[in-house]
PDB file of C-alpha atoms in Angstrom:
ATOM      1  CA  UNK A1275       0.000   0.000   0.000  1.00 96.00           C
ATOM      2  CA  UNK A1276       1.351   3.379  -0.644  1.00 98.00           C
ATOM      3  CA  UNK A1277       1.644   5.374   2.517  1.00 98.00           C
ATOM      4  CA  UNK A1278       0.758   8.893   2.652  1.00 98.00           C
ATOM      5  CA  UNK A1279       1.942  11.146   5.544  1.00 98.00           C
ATOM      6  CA  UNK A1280       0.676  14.957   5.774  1.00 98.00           C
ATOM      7  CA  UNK A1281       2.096  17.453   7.578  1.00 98.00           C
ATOM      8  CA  UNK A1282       1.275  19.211  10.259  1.00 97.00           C
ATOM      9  CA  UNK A1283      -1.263  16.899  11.662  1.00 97.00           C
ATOM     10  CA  UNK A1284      -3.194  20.600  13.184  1.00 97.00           C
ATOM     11  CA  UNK A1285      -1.815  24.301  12.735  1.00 97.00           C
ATOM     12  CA  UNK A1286      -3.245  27.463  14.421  1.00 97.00           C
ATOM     13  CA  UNK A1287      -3.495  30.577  11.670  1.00 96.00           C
ATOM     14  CA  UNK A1288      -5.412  33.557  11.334  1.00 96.00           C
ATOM     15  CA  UNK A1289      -8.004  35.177   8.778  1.00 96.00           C
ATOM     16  CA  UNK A1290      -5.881  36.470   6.053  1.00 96.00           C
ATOM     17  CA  UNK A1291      -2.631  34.212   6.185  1.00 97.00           C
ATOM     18  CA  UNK A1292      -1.365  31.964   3.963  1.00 97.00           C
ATOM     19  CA  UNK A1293      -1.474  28.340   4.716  1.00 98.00           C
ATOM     20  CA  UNK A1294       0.650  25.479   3.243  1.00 98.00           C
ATOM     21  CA  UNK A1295      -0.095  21.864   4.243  1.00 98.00           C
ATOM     22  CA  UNK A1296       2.620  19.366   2.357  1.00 98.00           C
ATOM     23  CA  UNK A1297       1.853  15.752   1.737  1.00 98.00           C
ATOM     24  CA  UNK A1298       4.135  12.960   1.208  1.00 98.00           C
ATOM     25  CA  UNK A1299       3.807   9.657  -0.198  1.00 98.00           C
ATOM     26  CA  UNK A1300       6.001   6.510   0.790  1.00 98.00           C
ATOM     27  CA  UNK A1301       6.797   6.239  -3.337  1.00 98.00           C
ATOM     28  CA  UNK A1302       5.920   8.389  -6.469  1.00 98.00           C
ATOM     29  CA  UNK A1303       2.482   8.815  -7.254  1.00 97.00           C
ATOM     30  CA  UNK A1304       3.307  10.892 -10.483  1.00 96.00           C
ATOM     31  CA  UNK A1305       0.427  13.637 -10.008  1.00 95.00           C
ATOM     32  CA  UNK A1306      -2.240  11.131  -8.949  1.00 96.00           C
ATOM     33  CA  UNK A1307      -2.623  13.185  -5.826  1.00 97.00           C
ATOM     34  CA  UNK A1308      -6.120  14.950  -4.815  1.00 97.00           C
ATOM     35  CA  UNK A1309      -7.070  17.175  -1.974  1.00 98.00           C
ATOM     36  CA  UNK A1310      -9.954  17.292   0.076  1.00 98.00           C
ATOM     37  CA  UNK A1311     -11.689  19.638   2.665  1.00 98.00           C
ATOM     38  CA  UNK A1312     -13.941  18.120   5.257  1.00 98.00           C
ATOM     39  CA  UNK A1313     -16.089  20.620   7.937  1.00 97.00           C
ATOM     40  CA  UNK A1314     -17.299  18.500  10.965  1.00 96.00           C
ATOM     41  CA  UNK A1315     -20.316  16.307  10.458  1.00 96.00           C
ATOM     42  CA  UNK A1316     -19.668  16.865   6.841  1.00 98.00           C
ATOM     43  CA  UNK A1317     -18.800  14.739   3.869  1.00 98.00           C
ATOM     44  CA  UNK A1318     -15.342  15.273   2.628  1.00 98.00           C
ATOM     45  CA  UNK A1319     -15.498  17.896  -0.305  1.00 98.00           C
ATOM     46  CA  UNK A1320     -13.235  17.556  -3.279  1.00 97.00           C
ATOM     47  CA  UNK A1321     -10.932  20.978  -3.200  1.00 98.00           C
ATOM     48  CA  UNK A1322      -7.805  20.140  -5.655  1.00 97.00           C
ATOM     49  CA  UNK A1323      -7.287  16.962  -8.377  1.00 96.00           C
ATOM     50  CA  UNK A1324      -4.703  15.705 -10.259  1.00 95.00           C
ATOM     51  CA  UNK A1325      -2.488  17.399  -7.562  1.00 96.00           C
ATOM     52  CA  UNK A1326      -3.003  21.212  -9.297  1.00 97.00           C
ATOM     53  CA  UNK A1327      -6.156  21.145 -11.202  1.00 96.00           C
ATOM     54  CA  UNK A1328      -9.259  23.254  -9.208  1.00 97.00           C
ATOM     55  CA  UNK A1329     -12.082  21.577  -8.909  1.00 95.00           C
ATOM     56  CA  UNK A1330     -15.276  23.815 -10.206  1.00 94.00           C
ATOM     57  CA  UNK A1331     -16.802  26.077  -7.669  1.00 96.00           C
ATOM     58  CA  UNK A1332     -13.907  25.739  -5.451  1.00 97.00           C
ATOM     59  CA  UNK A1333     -12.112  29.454  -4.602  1.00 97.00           C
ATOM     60  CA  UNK A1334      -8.913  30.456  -6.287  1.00 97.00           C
ATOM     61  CA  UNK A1335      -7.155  30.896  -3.151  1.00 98.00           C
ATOM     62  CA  UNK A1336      -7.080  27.250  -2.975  1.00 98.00           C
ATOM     63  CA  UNK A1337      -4.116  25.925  -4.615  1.00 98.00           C
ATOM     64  CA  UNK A1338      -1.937  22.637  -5.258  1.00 98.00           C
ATOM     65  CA  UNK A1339       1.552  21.772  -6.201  1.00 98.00           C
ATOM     66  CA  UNK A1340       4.171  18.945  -6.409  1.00 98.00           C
ATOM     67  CA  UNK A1341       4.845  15.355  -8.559  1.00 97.00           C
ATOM     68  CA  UNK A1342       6.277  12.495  -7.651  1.00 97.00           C
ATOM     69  CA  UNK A1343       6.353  12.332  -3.833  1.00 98.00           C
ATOM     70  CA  UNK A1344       5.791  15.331  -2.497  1.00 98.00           C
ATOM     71  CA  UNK A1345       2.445  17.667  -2.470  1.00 98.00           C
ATOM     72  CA  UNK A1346       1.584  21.026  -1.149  1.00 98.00           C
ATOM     73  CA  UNK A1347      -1.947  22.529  -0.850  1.00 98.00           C
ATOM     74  CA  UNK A1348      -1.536  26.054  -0.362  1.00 98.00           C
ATOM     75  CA  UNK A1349      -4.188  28.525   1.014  1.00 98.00           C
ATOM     76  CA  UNK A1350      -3.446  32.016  -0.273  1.00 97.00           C
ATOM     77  CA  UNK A1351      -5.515  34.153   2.476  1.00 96.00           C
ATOM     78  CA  UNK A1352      -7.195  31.844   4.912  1.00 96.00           C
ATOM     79  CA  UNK A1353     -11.283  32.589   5.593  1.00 96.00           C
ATOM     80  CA  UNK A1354     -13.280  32.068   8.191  1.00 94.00           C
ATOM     81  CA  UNK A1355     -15.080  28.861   6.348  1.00 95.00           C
ATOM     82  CA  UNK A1356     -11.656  27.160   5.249  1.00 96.00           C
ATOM     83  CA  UNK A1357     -11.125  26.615   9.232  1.00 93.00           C
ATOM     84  CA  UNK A1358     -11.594  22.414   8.679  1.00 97.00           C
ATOM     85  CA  UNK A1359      -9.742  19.598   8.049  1.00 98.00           C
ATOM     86  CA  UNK A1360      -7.542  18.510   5.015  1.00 98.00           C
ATOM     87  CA  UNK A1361      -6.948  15.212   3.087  1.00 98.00           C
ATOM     88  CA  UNK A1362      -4.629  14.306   0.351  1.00 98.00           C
ATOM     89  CA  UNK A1363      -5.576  11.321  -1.113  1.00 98.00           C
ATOM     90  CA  UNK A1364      -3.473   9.406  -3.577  1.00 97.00           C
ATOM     91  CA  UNK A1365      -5.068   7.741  -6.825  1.00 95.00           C
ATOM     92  CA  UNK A1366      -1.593   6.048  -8.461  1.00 95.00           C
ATOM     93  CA  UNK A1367      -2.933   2.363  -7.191  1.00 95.00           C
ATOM     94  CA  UNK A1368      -5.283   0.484  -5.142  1.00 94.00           C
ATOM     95  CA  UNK A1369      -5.965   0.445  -2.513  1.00 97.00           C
ATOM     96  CA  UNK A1370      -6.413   4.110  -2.681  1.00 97.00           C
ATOM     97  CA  UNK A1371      -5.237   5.482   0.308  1.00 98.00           C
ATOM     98  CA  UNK A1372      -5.617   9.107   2.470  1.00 98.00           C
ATOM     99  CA  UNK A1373      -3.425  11.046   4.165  1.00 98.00           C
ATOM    100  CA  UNK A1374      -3.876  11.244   8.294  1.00 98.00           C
ATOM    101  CA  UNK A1375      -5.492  14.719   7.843  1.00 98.00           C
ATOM    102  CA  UNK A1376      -4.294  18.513   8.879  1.00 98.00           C
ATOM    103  CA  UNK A1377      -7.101  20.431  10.771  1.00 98.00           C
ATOM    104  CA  UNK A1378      -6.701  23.983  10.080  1.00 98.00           C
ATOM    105  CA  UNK A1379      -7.949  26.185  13.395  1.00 96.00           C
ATOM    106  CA  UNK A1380      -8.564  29.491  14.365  1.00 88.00           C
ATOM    107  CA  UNK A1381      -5.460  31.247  16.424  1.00 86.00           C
TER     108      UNK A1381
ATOM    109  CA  UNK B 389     -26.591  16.986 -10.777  1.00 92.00           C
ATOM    110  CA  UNK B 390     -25.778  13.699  -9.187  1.00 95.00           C
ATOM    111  CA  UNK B 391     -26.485  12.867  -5.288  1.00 97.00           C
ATOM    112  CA  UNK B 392     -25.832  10.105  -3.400  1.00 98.00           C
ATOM    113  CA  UNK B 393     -27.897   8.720  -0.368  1.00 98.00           C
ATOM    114  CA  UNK B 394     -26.249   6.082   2.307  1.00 98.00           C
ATOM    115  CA  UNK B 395     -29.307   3.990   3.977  1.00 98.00           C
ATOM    116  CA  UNK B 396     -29.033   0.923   6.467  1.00 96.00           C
ATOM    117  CA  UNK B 397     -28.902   0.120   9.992  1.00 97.00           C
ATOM    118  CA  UNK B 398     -27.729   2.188  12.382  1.00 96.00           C
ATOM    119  CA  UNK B 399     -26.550  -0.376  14.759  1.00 98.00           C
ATOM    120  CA  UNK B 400     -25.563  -3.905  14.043  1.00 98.00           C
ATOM    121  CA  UNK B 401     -24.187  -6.846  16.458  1.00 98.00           C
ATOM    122  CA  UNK B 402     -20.680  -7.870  17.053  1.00 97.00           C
ATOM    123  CA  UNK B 403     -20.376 -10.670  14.277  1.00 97.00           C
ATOM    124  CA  UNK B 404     -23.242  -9.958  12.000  1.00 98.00           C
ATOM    125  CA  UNK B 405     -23.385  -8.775   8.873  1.00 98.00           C
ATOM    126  CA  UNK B 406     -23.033  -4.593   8.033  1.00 98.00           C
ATOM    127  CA  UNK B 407     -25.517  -3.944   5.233  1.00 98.00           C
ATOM    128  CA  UNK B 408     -25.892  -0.269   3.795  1.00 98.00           C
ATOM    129  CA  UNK B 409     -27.088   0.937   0.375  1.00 98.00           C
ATOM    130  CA  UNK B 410     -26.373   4.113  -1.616  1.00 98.00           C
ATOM    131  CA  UNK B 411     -28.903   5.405  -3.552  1.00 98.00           C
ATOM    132  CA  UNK B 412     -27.670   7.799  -7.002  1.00 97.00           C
ATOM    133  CA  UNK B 413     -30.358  10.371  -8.039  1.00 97.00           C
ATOM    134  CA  UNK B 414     -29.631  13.020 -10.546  1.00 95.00           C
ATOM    135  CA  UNK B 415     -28.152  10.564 -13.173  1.00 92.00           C
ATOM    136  CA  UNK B 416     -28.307   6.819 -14.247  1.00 92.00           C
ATOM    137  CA  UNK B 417     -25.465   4.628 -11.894  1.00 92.00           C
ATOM    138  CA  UNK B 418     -24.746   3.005 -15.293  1.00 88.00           C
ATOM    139  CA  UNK B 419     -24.342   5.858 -17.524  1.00 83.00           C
ATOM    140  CA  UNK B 420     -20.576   7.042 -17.882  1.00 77.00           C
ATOM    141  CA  UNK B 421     -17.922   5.298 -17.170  1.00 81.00           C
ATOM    142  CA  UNK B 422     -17.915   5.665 -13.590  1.00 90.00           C
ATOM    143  CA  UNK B 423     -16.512   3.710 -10.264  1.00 94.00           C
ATOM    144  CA  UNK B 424     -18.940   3.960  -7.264  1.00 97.00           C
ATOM    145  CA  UNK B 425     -17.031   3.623  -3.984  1.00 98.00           C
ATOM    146  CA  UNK B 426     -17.579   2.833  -0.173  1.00 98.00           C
ATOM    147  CA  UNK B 427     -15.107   4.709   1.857  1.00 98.00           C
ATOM    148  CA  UNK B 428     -15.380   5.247   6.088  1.00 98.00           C
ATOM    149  CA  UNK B 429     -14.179   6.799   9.207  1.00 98.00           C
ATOM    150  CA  UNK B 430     -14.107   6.431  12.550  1.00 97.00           C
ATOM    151  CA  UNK B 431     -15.325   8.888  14.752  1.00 96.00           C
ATOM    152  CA  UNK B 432     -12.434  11.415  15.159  1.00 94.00           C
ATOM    153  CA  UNK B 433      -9.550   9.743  12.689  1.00 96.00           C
ATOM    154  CA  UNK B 434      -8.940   9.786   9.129  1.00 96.00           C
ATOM    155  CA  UNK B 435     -10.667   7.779   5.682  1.00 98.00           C
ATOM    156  CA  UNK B 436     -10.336   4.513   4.719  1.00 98.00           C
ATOM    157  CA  UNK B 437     -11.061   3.241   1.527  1.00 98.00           C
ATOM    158  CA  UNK B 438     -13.479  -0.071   1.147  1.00 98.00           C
ATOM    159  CA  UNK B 439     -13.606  -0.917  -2.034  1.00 98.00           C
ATOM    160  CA  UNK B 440     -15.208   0.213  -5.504  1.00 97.00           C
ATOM    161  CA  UNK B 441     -17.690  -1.251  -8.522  1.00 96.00           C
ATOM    162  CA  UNK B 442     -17.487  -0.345 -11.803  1.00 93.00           C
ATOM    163  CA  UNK B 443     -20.599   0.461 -14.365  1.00 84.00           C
ATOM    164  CA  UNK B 444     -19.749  -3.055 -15.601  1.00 84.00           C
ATOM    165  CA  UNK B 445     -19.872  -4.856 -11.986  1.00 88.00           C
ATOM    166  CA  UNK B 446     -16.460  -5.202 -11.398  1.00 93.00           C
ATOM    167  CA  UNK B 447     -14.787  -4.924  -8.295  1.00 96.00           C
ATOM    168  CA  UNK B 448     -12.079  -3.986  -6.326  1.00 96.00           C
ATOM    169  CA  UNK B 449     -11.523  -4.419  -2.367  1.00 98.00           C
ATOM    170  CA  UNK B 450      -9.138  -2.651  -0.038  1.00 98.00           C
ATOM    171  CA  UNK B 451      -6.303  -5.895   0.829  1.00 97.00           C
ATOM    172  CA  UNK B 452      -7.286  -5.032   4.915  1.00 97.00           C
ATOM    173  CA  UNK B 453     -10.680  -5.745   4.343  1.00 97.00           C
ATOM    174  CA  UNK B 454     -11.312  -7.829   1.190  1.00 94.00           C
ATOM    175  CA  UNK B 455     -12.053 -11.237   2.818  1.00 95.00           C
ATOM    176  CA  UNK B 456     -14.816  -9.482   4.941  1.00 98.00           C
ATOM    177  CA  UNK B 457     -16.738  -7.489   1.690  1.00 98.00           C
ATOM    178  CA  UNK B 458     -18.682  -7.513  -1.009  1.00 98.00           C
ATOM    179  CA  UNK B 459     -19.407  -4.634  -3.092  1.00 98.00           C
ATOM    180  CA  UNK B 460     -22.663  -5.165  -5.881  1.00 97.00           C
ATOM    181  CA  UNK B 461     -24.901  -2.861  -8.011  1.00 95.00           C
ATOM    182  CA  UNK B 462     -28.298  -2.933  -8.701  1.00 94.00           C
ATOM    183  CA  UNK B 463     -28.553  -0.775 -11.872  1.00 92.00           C
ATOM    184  CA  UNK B 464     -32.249  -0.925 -11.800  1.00 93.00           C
ATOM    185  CA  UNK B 465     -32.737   0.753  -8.758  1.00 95.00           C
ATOM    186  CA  UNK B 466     -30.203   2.523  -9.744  1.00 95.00           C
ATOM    187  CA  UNK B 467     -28.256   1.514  -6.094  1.00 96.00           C
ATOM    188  CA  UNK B 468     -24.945  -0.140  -5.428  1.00 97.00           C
ATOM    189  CA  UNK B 469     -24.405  -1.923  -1.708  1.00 98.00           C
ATOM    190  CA  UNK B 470     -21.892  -2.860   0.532  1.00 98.00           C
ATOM    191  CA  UNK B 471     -21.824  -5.878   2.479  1.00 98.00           C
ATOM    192  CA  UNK B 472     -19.561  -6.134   5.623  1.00 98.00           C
ATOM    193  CA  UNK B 473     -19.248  -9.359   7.204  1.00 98.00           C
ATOM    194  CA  UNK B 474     -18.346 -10.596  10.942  1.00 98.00           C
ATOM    195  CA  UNK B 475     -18.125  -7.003  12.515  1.00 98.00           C
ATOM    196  CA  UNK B 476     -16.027  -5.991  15.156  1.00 98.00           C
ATOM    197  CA  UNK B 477     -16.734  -2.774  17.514  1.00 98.00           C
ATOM    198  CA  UNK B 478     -13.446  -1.570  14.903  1.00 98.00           C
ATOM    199  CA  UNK B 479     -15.920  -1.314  12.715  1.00 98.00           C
ATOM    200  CA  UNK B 480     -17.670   1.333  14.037  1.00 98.00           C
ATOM    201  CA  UNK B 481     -17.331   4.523  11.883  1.00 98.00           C
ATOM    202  CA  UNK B 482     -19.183   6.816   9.610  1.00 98.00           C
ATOM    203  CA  UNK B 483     -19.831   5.322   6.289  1.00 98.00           C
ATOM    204  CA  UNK B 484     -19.256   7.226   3.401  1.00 98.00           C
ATOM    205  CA  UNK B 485     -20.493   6.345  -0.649  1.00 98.00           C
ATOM    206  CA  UNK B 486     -18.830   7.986  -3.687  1.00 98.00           C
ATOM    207  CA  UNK B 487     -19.021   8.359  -7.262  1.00 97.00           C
ATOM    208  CA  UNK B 488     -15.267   7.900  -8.187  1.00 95.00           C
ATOM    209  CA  UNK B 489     -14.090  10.773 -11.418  1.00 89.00           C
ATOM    210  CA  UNK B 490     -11.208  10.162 -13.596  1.00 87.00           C
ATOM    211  CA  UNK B 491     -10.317  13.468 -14.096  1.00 80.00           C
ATOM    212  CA  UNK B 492      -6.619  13.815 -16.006  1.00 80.00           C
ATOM    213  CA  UNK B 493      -5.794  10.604 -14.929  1.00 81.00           C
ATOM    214  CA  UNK B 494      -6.394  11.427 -11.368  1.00 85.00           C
ATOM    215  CA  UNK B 495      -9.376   9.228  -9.773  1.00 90.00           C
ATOM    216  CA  UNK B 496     -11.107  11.621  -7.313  1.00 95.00           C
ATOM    217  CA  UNK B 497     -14.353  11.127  -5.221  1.00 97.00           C
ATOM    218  CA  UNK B 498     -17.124  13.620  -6.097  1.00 95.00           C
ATOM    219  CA  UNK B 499     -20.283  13.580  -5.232  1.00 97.00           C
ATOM    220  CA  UNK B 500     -20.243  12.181  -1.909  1.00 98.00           C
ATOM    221  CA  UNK B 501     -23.389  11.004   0.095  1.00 98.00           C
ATOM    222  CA  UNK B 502     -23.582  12.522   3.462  1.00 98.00           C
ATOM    223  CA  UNK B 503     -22.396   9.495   5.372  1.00 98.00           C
ATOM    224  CA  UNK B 504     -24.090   7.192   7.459  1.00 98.00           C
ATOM    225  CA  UNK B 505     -23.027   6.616  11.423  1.00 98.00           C
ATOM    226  CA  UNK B 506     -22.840   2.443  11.810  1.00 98.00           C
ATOM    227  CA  UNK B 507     -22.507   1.329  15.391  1.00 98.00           C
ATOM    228  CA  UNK B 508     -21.398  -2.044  16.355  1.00 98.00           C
ATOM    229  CA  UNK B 509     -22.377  -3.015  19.801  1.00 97.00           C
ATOM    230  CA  UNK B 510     -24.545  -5.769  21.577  1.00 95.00           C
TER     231      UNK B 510
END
């Protein structure tokens, strides 16, 4: 199974900062990598696929980067509704797997 | 556009079997060239990926759980359903279904149902 490890697991910001959450996977994934946001008591909601590609309807301040191994979602001026929790998920093989989450809170 | 719907028990026994089925409005299940997925999480941790059923029926199981699921589709109805046998209190978690994209390549889960809370206890 590919592993994939995100970094931080939580992080403390403010309204108006910029955010970067990195992913890693335990081997290359080429860009087979796709981000999620989930709110509590919500369905996860797809943010970011093909590890740069914006989903429709989703803000421009969201934004993705990286090949190979190593991912970053990037949040260009954090809002009051992006404080939630963050998934990579990697689609290079079965099973597909997700990373452990980053929850993004208010400071 | 296309909505899913998770329905089933709530609460099932320690070593019974976890039934739950996802109804797909909005759009015919066999139309496209889709993968419909289960996918869960525990109360409080991360997702874990159950398995998957293509438009054509077949199937593919997550390794930690394969011997313990079935995945089927019942096009008329327009439904696919997950079977889960010989439940543990691990087990426990909310139940998620997906319609699985293949955008650029990348397979990505959108819609998602709203999820499903699935207790096991006596």
């Amino acid at each position: 199974d590919i592993q994939m490890t995100q970094s931080p697991s939580s992080l403390s910001a403010s309204v108006g900062d910029r955010v970067t959450i990195t992913c890693r996977a335990s081997q290359t994934i080429s860009s087979y990598l796709n981000w999620y946001q989930q709110k509590p008591g919500k369905a996860p909601n797809l943010l970011i696929y093909a590890a740069s590609s914006l989903q429709s309807g989703v803000p421009s301040r969201f934004s993705g980067s990286g090949s190979g191994t190593d991912f970053t979602l990037t949040i260009s001026s954090l809002q009051a509704e992006d404080f939630a929790t963050y998934y990579c998920q990697q689609s290079y093989s079965t099973p597909l797997t997700f990373g452990g989450g980053t929850k993004v809170e208010i400071k | 556009q296309v909505q899913l719907q998770e329905s089933g028990p709530g609460l099932v026994k320690p070593s019974q079997t976890l039934s739950l089925t996802c109804t797909v409005s909005g759009g015919s299940i066999s139309s496209g060239y889709y993968y419909w997925s289960w996918i869960r999480q525990p109360a409080g941790k991360g997702l874990e990926w159950i398995g998957r059923i293509y438009t054509s029926g077949s199937t593919n199981y997550n390794p930690s759980l394969k011997s313990r699921v079935t995945i089927s589709v019942d096009a008329s109805k327009n439904q696919f359903s997950l079977k889960l046998t010989s439940v543990t209190a691990a087990d426990t978690a909310v139940y998620y279904c997906a319609r699985e994209l293949d955008n650029y390549g990348s397979k990505c889960f959108d819609p998602w149902g709203q999820g499903t809370l699935v207790t096991v206890s006596s």
